[in-house]
XYZ file of N, CA and C in Angstrom:
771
model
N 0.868 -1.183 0.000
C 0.000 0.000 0.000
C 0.889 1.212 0.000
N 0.918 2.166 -1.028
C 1.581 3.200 -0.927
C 0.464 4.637 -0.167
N 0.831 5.454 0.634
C 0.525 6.802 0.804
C 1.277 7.906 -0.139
N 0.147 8.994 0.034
C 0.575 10.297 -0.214
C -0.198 11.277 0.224
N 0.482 12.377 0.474
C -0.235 13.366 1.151
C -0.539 14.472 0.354
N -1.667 15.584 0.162
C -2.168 16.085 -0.411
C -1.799 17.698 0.415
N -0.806 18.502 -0.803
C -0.521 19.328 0.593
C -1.224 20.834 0.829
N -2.520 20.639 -0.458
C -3.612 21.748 -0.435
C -4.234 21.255 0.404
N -5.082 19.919 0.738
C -6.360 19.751 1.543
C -5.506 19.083 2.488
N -4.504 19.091 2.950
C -3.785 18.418 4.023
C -4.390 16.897 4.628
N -4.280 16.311 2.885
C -5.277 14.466 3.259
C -3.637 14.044 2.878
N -4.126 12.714 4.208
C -2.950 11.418 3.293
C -3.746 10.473 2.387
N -2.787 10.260 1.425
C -4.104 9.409 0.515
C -3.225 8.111 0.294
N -3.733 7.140 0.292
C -2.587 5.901 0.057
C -3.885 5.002 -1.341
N -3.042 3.854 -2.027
C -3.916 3.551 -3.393
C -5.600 3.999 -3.314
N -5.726 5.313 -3.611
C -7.126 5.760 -3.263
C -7.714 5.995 -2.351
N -7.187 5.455 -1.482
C -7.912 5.518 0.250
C -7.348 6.251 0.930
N -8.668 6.995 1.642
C -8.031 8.549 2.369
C -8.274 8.209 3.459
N -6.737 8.227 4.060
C -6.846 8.048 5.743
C -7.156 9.370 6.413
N -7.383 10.142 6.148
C -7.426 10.847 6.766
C -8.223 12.476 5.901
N -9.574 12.525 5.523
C -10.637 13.387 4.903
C -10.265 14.306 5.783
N -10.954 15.407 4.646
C -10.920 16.832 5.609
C -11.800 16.735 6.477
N -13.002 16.479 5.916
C -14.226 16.393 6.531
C -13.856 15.398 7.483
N -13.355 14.337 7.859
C -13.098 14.027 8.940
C -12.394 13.611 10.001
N -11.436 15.305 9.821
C -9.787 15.315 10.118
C -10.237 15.741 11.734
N -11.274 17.029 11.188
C -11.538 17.835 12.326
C -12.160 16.891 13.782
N -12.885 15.810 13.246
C -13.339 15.046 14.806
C -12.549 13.834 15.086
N -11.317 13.262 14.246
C -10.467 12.335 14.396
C -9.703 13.103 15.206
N -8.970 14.338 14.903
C -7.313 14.552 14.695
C -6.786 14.079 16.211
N -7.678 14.750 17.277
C -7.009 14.400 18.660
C -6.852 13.227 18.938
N -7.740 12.304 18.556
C -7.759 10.718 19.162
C -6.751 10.197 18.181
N -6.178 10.985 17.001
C -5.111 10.034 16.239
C -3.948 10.762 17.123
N -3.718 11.835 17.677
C -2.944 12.384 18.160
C -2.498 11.727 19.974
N -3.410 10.986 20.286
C -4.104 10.457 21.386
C -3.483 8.959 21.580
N -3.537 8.188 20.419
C -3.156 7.432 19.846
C -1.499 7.042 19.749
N -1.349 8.613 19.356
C 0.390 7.997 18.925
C 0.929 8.255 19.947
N 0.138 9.278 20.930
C 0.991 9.570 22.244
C 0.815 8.259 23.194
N 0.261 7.173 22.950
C -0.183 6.259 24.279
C 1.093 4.703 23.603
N 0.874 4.879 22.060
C 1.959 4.006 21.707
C 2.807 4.545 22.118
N 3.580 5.870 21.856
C 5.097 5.868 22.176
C 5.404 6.208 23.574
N 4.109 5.910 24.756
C 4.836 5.839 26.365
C 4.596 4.657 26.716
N 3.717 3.607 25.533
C 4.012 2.223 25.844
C 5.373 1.280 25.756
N 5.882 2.440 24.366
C 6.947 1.744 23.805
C 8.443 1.861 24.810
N 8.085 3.549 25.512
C 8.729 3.532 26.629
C 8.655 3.159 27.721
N 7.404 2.765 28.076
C 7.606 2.008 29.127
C 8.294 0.545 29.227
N 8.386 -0.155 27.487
C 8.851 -1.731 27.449
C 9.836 -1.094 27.758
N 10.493 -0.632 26.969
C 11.968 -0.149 27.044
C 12.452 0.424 28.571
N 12.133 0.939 29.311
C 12.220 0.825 30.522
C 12.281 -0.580 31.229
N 11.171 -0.997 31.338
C 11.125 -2.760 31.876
C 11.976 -3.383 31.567
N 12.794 -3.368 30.262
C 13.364 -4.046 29.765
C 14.814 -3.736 30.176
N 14.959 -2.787 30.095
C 16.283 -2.174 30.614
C 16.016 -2.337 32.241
N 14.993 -2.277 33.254
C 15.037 -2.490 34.437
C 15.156 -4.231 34.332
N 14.793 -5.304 33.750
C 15.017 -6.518 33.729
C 16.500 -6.954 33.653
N 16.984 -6.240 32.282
C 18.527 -6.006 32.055
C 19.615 -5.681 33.735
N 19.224 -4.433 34.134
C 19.778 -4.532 35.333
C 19.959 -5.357 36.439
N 18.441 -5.308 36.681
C 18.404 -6.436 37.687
C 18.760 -8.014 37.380
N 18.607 -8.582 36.383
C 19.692 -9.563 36.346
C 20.963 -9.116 36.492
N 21.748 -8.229 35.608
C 22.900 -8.229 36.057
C 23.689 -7.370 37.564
N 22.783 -7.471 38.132
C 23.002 -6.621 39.654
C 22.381 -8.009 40.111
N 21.581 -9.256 39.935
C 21.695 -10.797 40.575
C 22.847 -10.976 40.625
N 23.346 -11.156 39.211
C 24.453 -11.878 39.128
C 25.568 -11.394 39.684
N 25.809 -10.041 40.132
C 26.873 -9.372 40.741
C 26.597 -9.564 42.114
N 25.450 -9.694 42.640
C 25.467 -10.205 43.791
C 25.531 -11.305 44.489
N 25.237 -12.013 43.008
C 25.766 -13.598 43.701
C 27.083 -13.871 43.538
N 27.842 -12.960 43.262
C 29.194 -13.153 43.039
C 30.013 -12.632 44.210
N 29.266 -10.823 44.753
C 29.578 -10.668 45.964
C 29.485 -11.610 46.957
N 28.045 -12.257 46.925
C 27.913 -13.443 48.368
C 28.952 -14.263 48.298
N 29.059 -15.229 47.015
C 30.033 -15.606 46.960
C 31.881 -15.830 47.670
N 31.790 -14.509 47.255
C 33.161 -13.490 47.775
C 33.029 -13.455 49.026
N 31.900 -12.897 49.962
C 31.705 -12.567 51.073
C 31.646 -14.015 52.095
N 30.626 -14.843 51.555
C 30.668 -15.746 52.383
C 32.214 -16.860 52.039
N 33.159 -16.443 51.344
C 34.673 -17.282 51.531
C 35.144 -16.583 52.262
N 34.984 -15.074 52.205
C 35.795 -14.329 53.537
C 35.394 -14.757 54.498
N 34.011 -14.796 54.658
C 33.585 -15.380 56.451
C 33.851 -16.448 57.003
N 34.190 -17.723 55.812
C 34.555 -19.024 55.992
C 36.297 -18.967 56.702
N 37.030 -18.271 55.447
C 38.488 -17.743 56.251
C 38.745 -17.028 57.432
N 37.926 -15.837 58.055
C 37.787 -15.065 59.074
C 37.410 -16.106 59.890
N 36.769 -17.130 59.831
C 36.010 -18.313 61.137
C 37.229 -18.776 61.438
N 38.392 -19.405 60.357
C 39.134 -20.412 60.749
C 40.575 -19.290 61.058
N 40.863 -18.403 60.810
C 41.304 -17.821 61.667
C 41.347 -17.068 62.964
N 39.986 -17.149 63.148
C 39.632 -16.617 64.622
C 39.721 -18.019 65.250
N 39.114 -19.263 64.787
C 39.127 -20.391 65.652
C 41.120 -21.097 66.162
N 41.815 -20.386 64.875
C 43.051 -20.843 65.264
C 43.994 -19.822 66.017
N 43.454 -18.383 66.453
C 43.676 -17.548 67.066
C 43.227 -17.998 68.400
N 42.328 -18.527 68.662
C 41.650 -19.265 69.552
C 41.957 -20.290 70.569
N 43.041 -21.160 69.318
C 43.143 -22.701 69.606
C 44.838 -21.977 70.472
N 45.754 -20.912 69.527
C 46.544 -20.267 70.279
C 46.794 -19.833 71.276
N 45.514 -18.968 71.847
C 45.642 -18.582 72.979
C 45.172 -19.656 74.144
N 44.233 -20.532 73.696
C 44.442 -21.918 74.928
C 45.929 -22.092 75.469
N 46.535 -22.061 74.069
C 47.862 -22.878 74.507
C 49.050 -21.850 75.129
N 48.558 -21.116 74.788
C 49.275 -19.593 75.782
C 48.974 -19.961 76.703
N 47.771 -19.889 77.040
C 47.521 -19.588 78.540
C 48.093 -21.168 79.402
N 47.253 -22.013 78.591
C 47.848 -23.817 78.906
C 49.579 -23.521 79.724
N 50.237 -22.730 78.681
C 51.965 -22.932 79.002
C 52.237 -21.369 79.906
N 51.375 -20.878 79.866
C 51.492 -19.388 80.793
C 51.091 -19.846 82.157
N 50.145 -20.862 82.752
C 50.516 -21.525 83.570
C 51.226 -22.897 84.182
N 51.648 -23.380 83.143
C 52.326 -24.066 83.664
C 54.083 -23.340 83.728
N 53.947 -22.398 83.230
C 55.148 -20.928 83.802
C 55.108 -20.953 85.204
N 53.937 -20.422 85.307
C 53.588 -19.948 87.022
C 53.702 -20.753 87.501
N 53.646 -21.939 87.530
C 53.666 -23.282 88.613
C 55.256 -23.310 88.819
N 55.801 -23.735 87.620
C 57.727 -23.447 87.680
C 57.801 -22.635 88.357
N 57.437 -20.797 87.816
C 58.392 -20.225 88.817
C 57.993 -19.852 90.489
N 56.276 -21.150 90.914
C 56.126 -20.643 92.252
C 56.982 -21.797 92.894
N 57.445 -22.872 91.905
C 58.654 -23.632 92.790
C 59.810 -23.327 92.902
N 60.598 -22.899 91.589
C 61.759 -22.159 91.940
C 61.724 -20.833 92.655
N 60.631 -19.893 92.988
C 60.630 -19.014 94.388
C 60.415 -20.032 95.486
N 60.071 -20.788 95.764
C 60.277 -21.676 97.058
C 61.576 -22.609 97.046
N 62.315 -22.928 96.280
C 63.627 -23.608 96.542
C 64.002 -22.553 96.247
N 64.382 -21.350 96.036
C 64.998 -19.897 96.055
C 64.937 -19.540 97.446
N 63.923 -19.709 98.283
C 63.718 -19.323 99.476
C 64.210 -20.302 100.076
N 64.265 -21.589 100.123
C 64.840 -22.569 101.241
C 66.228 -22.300 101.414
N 66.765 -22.135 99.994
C 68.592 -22.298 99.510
C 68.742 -20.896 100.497
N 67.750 -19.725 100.262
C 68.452 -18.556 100.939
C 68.390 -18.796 102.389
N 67.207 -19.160 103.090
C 67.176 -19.771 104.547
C 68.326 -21.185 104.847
N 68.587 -21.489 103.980
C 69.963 -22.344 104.079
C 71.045 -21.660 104.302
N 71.142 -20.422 103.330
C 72.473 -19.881 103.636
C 72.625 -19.167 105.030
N 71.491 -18.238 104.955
C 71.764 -17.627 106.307
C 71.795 -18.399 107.601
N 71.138 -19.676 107.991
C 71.625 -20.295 108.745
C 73.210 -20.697 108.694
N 73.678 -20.986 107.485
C 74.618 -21.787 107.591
C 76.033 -20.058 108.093
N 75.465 -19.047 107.306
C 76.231 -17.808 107.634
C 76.419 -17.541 109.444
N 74.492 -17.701 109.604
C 75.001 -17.611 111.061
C 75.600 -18.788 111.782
N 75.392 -19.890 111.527
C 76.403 -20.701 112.237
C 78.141 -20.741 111.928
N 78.130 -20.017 111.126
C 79.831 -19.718 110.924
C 80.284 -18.594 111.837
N 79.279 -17.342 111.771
C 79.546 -16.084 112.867
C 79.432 -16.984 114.268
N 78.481 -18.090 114.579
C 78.653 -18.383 116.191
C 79.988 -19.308 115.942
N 80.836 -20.147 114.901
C 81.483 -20.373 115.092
C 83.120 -19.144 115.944
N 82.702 -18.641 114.724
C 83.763 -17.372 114.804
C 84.230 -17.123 116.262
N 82.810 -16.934 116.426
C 82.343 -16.222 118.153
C 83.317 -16.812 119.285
N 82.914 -18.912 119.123
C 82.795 -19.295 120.214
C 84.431 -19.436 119.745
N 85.433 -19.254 118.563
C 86.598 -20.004 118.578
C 87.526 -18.485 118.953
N 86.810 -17.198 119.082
C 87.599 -16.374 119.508
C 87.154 -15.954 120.804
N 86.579 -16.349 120.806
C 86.102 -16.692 123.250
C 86.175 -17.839 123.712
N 87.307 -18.879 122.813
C 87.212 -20.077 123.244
C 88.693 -20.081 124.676
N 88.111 -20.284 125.388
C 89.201 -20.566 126.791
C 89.571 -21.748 126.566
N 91.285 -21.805 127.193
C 91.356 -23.173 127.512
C 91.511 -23.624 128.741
N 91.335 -24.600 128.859
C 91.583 -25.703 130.327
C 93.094 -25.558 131.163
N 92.767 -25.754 132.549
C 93.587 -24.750 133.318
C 95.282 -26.232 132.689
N 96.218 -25.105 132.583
C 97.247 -25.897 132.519
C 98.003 -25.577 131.147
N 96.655 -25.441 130.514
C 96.803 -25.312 128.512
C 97.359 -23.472 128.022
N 98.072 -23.521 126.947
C 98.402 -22.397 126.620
C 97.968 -21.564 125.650
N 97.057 -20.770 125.744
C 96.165 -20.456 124.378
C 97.499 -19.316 123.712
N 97.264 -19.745 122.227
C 98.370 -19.049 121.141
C 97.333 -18.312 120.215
N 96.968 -17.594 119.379
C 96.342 -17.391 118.542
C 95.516 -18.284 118.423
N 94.471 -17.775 119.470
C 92.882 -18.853 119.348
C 92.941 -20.132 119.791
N 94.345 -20.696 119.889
C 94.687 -22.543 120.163
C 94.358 -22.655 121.160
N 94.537 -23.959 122.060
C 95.331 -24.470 123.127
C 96.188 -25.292 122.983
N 97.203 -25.119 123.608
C 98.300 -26.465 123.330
C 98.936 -26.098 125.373
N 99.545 -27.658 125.240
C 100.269 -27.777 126.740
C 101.756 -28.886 126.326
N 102.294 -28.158 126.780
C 103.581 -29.161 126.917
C 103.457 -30.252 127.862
N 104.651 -31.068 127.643
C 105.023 -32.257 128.245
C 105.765 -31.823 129.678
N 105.375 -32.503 130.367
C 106.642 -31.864 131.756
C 108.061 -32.218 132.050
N 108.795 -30.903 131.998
C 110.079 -30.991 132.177
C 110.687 -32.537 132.116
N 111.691 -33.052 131.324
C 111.960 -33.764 132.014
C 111.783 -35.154 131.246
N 110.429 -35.161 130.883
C 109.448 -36.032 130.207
C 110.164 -36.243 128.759
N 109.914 -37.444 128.695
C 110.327 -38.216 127.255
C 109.365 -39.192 126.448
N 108.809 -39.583 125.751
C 108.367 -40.620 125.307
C 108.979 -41.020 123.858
N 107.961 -41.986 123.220
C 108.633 -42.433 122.217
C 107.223 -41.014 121.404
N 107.608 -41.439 120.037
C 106.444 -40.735 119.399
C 104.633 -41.303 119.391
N 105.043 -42.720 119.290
C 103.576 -43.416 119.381
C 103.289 -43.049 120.919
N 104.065 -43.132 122.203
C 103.875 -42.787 123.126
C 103.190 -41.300 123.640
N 103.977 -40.170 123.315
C 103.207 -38.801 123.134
C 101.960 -38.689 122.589
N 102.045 -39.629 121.499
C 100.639 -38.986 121.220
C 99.511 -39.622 121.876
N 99.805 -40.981 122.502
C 98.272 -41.490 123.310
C 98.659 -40.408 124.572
N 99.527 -39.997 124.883
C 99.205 -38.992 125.601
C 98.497 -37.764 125.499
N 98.446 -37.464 124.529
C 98.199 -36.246 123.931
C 96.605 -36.754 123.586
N 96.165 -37.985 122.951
C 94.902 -38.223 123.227
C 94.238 -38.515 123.965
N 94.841 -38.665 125.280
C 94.449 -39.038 126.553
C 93.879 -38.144 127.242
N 94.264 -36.442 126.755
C 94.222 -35.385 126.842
C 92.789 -34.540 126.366
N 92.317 -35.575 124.977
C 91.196 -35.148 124.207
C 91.795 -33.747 123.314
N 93.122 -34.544 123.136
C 93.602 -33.713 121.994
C 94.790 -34.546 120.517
N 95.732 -33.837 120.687
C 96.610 -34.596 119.515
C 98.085 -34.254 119.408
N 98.957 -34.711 119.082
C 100.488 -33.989 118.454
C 100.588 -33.184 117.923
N 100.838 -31.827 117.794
C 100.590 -30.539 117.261
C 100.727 -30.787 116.144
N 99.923 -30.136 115.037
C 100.348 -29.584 113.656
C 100.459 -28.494 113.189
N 101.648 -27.945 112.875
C 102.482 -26.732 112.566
C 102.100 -26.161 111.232
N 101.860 -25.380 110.737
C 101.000 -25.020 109.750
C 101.755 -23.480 109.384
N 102.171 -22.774 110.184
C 103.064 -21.900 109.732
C 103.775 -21.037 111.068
N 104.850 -20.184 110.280
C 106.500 -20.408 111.127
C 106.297 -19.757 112.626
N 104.996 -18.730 112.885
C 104.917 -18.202 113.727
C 104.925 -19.388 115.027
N 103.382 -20.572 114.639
C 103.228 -21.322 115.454
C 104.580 -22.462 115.678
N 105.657 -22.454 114.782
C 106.905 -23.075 114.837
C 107.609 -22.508 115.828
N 107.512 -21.279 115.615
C 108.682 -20.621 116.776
C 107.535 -20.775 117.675
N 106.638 -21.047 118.032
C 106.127 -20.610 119.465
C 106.419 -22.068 120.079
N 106.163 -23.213 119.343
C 106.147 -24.635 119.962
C 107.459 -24.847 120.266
N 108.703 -24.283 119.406
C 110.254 -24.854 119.640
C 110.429 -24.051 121.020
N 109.862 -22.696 121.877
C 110.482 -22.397 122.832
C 110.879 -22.755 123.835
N 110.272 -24.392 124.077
C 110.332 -24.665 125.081
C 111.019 -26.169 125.467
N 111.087 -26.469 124.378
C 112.754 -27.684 124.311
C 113.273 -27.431 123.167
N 114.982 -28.261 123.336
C 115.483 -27.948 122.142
C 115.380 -29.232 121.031
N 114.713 -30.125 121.233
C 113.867 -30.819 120.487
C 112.785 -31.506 120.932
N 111.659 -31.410 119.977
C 110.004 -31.450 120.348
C 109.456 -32.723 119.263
N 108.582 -33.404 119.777
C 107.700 -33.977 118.486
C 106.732 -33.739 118.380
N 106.618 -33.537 116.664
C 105.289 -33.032 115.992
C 104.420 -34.201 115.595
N 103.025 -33.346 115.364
C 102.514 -34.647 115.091
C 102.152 -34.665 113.197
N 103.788 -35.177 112.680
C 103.712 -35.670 111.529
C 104.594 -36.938 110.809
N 104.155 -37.971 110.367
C 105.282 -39.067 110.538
C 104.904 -39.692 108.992
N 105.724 -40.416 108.641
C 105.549 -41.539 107.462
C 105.295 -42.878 107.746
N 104.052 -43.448 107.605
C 103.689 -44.978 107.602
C 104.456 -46.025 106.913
N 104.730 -47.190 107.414
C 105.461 -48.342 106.643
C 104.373 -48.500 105.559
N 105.458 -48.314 104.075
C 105.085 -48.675 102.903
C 103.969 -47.722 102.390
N 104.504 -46.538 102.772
C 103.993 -44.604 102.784
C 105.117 -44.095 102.161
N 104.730 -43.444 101.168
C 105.921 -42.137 101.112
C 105.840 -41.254 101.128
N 104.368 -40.797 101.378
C 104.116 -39.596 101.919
C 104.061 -39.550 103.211
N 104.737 -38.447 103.599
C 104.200 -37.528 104.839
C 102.482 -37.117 105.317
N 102.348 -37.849 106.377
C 101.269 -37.544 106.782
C 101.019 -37.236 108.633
N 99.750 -35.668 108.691
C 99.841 -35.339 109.834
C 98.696 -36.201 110.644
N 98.591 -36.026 112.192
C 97.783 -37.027 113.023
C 96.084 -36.809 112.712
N 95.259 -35.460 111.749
C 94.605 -35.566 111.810
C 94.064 -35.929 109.766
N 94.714 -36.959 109.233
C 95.120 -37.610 108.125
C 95.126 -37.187 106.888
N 95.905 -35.565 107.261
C 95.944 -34.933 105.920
C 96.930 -34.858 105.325
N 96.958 -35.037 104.384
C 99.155 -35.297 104.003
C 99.665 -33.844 104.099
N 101.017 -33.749 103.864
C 101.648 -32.575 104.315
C 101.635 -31.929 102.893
N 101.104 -30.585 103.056
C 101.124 -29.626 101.825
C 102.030 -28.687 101.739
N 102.733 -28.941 100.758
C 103.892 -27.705 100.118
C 105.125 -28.712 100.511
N 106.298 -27.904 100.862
C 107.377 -28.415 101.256
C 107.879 -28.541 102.437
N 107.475 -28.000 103.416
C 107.318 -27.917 104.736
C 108.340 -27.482 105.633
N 108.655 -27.497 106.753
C 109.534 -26.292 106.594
C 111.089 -27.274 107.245
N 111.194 -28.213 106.680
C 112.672 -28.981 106.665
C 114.033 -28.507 107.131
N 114.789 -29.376 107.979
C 116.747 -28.556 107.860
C 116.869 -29.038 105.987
N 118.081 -28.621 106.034
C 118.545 -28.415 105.334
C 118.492 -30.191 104.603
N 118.816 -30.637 103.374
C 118.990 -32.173 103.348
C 118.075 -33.258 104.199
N 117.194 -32.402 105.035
C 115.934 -33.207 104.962
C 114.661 -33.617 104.545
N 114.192 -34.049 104.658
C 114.237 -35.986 105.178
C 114.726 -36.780 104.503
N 115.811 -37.239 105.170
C 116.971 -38.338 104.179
C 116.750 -39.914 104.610
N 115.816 -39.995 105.713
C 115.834 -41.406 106.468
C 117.200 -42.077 106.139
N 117.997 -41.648 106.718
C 119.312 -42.058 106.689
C 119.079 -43.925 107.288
N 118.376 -44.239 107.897
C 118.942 -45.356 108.514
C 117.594 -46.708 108.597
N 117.122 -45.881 107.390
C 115.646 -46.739 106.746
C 114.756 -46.535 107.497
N 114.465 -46.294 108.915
C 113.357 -46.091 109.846
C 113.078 -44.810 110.465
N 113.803 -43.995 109.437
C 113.021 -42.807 110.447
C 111.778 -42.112 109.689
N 111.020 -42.549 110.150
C 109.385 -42.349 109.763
C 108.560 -41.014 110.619
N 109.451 -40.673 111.480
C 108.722 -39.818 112.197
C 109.411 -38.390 112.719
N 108.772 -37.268 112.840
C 109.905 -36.120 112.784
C 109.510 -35.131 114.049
N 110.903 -34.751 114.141
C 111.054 -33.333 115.350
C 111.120 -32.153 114.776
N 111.014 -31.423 116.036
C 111.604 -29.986 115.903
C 112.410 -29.972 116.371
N 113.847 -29.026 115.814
C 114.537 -28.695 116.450
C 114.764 -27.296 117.037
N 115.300 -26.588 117.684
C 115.279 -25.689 118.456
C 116.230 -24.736 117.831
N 117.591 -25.724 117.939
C 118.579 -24.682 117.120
C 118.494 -24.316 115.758
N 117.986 -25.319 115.174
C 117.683 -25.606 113.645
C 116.430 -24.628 113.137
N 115.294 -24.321 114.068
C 114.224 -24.039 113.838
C 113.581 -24.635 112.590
N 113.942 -26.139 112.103
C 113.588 -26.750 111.463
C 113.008 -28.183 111.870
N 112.506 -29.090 110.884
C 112.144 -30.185 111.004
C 113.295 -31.098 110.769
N 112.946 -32.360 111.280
C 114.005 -33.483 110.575
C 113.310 -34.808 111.331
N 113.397 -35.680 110.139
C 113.223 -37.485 109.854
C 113.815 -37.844 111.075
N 113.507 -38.883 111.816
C 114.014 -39.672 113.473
C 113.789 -41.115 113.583
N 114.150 -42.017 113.822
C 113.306 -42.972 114.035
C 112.263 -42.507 115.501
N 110.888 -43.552 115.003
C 110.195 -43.178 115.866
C 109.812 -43.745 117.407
N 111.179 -44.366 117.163
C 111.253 -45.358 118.824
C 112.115 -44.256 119.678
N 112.591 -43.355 119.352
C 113.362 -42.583 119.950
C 112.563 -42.030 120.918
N 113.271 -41.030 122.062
C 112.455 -40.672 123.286
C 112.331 -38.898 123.626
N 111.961 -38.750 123.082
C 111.679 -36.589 122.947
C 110.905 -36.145 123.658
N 110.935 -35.009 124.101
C 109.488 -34.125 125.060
C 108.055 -34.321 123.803
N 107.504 -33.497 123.993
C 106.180 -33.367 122.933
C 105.086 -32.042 123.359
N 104.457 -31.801 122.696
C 103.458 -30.806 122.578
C 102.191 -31.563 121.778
N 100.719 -31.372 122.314
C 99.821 -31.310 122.165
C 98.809 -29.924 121.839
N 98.085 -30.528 120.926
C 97.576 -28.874 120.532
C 95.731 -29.667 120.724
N 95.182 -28.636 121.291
C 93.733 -28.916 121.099
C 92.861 -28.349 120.391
């Protein structure tokens, strides 16, 4: 079907047929006008819908992609809070068994220190009682000692002196340095000490069984046991030294307590 429009009587005319007469332009025109306005806010309204359909699927699909996303973060955030979790048990698990250690090592910290100070103060009452220690009437206190000589006169052998000397609740002196040497030689001009050599000994040893330390204070060329048995030694007076004797021989003596 072709149209044409007539542009004196303002008709469209298509193969003969007039859509649109003068005569009855005037009571159509609004309702054709009426007409095209209701198609083209229908046509906008598909087009709207359609474009709102358009969106909203693709704002689904972006959101199921967010959930997606979101609920793997929440899955990871769980298992790191639960192993943040499982951590601090074991903190705390080994944070007390800390505290238990160190409330035992503060209590053997405290015994060892109540150990020491006892043992401190029993060294000060030692101190005490060995520099207010008196001796027994007869005895000669030297620097803190007691010792007593033999009486004038008196001889024994060496095994002899000294059961004397333990008879005493004491012993054969041991000389330990030169002061207490010169104090024991003042009073004979040879004394026995209490230090001797045992058969099948070659060390020197004193009566309370400590061997003799250092070199001791010897004459000159002694101890030579010149005569195989002298196992046991004096002081001498003139010598202010020691020397090897046999020990059957018969000397004064000194006891020290």
């Amino acid at each position: 079907m072709s149209l044409s429009f007539n542009s004196k009587s303002g008709e469209v005319e298509g193969d003969g047929w007039n859509l649109m007469s003068s005569g009855s332009r005037s009571n159509h025109g609004w309702r054709s006008r009426s007409s095209v306005c209701w198609i083209g806010a229908a046509a906008l309204c598909l087009g709207l819908l359609l474009l709102t359909v358009i969106m909203v699927a693709h704002n689904t699909s972006a959101v199921n992609q967010w959930d997606s996303k979101y609920t793997d973060l929440i899955h990871q955030l769980t298992q790191g809070r639960d192993k943040l979790s499982d951590e601090r048990d074991q903190l705390k698990i080994q944070s007390s068994n800390l505290t238990q250690e160190l409330e035992v090592l503060r209590s053997q910290y405290n015994e060892v220190v109540d150990s020491r100070d006892k043992l401190q103060e029993d060294i000060k009452n030692l101190h005490l009682n060995k520099t207010d220690k008196s001796c027994k009437p007869g005895w000669i206190k030297f620097n803190n000692t007691c010792y007593i000589f033999s009486p004038c006169g008196a001889s024994l052998t060496w095994k002899g002196a000294r059961k004397d000397c333990q008879q005493k609740g004491a012993d054969l002196v041991i000389i330990t340095t030169r002061d207490e040497m010169d104090f024991v030689k003042s009073s004979f001009a040879v004394t026995w000490i209490g230090l001797s050599r045992h058969e099948h000994e070659d060390k020197w040893k004193w009566v309370d069984g400590t061997f003799l330390d250092g070199d001791g204070f010897w004459q000159d060329g002694e101890p030579n046991n010149s005569d195989g048995e002298e196992d046991c030694v004096e002081l001498s007076r003139s010598a202010t030294a020691w020397n090897d004797v046999p020990c059957k021989q018969r000397f004064p003596w000194v006891c020290e307590d």
